[in-house]
Short mmCIF file of C-alpha atoms in Angstrom, two decimals:
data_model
loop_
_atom_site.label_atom_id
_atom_site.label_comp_id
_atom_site.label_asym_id
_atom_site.label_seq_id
_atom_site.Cartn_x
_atom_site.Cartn_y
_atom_site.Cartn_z
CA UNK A 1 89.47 103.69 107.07
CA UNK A 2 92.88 103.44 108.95
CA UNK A 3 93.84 99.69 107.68
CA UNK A 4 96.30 100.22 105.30
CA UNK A 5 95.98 99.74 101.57
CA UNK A 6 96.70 96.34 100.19
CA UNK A 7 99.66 95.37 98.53
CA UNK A 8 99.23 94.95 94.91
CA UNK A 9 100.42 92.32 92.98
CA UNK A 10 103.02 93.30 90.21
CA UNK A 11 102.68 91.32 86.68
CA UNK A 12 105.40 92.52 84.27
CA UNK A 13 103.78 92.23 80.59
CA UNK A 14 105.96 91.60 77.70
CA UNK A 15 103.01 90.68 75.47
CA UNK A 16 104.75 87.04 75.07
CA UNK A 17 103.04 83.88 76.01
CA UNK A 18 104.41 83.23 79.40
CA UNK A 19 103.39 87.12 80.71
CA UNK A 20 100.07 86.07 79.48
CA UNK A 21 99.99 83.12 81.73
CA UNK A 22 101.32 84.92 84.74
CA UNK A 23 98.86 88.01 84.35
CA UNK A 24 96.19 85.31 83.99
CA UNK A 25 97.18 83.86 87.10
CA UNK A 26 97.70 87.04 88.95
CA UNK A 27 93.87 87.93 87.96
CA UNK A 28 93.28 84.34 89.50
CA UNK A 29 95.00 85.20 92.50
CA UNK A 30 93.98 88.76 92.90
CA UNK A 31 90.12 87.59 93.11
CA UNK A 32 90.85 84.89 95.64
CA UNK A 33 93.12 87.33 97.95
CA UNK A 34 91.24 90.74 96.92
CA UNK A 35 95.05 91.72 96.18
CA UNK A 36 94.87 94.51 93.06
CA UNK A 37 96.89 93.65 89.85
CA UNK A 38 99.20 96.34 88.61
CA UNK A 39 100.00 94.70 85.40
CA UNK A 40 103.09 96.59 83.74
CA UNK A 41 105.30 97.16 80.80
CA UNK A 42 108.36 98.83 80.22
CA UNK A 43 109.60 99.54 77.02
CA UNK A 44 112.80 100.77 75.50
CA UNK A 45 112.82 103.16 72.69
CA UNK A 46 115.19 101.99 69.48
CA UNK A 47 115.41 105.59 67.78
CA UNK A 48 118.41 106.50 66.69
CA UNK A 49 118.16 109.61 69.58
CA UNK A 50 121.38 111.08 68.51
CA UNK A 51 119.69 112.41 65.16
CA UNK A 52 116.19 112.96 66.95
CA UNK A 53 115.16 116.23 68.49
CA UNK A 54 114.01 116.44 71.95
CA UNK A 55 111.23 117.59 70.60
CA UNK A 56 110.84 114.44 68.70
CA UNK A 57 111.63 111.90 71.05
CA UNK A 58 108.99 113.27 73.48
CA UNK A 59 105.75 112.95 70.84
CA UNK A 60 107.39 109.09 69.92
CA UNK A 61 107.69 108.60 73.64
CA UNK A 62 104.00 109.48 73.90
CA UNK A 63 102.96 107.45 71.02
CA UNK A 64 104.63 104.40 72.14
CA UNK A 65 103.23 104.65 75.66
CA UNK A 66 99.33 105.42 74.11
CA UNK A 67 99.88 102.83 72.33
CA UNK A 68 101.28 100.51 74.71
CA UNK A 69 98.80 100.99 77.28
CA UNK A 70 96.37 100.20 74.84
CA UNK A 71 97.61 96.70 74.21
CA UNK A 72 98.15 96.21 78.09
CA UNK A 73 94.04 97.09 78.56
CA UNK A 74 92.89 94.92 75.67
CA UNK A 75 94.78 92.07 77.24
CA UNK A 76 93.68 92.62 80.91
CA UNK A 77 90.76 92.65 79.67
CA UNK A 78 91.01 89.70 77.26
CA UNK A 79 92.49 87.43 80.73
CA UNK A 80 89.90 88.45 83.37
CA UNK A 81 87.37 86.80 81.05
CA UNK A 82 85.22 84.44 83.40
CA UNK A 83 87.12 85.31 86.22
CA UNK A 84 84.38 86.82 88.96
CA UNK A 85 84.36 88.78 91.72
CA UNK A 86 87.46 91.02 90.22
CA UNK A 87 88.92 94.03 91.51
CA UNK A 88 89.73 96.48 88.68
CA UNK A 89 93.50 96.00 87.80
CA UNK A 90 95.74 98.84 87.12
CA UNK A 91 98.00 99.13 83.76
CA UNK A 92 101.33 100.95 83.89
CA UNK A 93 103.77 102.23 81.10
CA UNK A 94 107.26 103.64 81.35
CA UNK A 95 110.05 103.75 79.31
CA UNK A 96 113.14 102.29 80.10
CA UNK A 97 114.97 98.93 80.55
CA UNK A 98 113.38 95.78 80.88
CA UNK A 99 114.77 94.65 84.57
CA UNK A 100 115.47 97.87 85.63
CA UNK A 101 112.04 99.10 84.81
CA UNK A 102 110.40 96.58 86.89
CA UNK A 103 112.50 96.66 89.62
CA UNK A 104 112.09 100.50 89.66
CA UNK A 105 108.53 99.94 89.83
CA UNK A 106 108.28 97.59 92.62
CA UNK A 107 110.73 99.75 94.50
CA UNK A 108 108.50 102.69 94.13
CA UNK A 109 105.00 100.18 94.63
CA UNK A 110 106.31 97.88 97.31
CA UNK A 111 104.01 95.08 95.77
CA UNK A 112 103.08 92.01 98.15
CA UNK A 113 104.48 89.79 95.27
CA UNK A 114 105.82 89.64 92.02
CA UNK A 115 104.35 87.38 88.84
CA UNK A 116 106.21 86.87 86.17
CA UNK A 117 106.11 83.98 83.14
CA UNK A 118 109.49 81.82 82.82
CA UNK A 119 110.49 80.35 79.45
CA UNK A 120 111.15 76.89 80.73
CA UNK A 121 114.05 75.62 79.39
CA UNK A 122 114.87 75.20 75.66
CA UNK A 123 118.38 74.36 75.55
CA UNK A 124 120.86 72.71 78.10
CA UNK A 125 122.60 76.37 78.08
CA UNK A 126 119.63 78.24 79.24
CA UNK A 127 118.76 78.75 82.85
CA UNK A 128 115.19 77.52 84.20
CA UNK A 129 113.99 80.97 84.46
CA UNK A 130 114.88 82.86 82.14
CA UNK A 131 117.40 86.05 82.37
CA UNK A 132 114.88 88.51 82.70
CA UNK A 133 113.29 86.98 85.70
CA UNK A 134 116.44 85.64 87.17
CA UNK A 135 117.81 89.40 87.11
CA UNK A 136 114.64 90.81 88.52
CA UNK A 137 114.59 88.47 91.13
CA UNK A 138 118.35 89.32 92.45
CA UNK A 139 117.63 92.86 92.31
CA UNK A 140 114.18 92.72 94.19
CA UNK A 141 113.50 92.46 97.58
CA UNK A 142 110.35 91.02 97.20
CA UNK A 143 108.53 87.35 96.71
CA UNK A 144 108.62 86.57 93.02
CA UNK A 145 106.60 84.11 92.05
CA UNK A 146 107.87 82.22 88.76
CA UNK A 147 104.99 80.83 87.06
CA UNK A 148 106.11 77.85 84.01
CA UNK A 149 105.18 78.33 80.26
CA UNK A 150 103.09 74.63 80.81
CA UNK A 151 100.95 76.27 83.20
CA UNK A 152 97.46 77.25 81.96
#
């Protein structure tokens, strides 16, 4: 077919609470706009790689991305519970930084939105969003959608 391929919708998954809600809401969404769910997480490794052999760091790398994938399937899984008419989401891994990681991602994805939890606010001090999604959402050129840790 020549129409192009739909624009996924990007859920970076921390495994907290709040990226639970927003991947929940993204599976929501995604069967209501038959937009697919690339649900993502990017981790960082905290090896002391100085005294760790290439070698080494590549079969840990591996581990931690088997591993994390795993987790990431259980809970797509675990949130498109009762949710019908689904199209299959996607789970991605990669190592690296938090913000950069996801803003790599969507640069290289082009997604038709971003979902990501918030934290709310806890303390006078902290900002509405969160860091995390306040940096992602200056360094993306793309709708982010900021859903709130009340929302269920």
């Amino acid at each position: 077919s020549l129409r192009p391929a739909l624009k996924p919708l990007l859920v970076p998954v921390d495994f907290s609470e709040n990226s639970r809600r927003a991947l929940r809401y993204a599976l929501q969404l995604s069967a209501a706009s038959r937009l697919p769910v690339v649900a993502a997480h990017v981790f960082h490794l905290k090896t002391r790689a100085s005294f760790q052999s290439l070698e080494n760091i590549e079969r840990i790398e591996k581990q931690h991305t088997d591993e994390f994938r795993q987790r990431l399937v259980s809970l797509v899984s675990a949130e498109s519970q009762g949710i019908g008419n689904l199209i299959k989401p996607k789970v991605l891994v990669r190592l690296g930084f938090a913000v950069e990681g996801v803003i790599y991602m969507a640069s290289q994805m082009e997604p038709a939105m971003v979902i990501m939890g918030t934290k709310g606010v806890t303390n006078v001090q902290d900002s509405v969003l969160g860091s995390n999604t306040l940096a992602v959402m200056e360094g993306l050129e793309y709708p982010v959608l900021a859903i709130p840790p009340d929302y269920e």
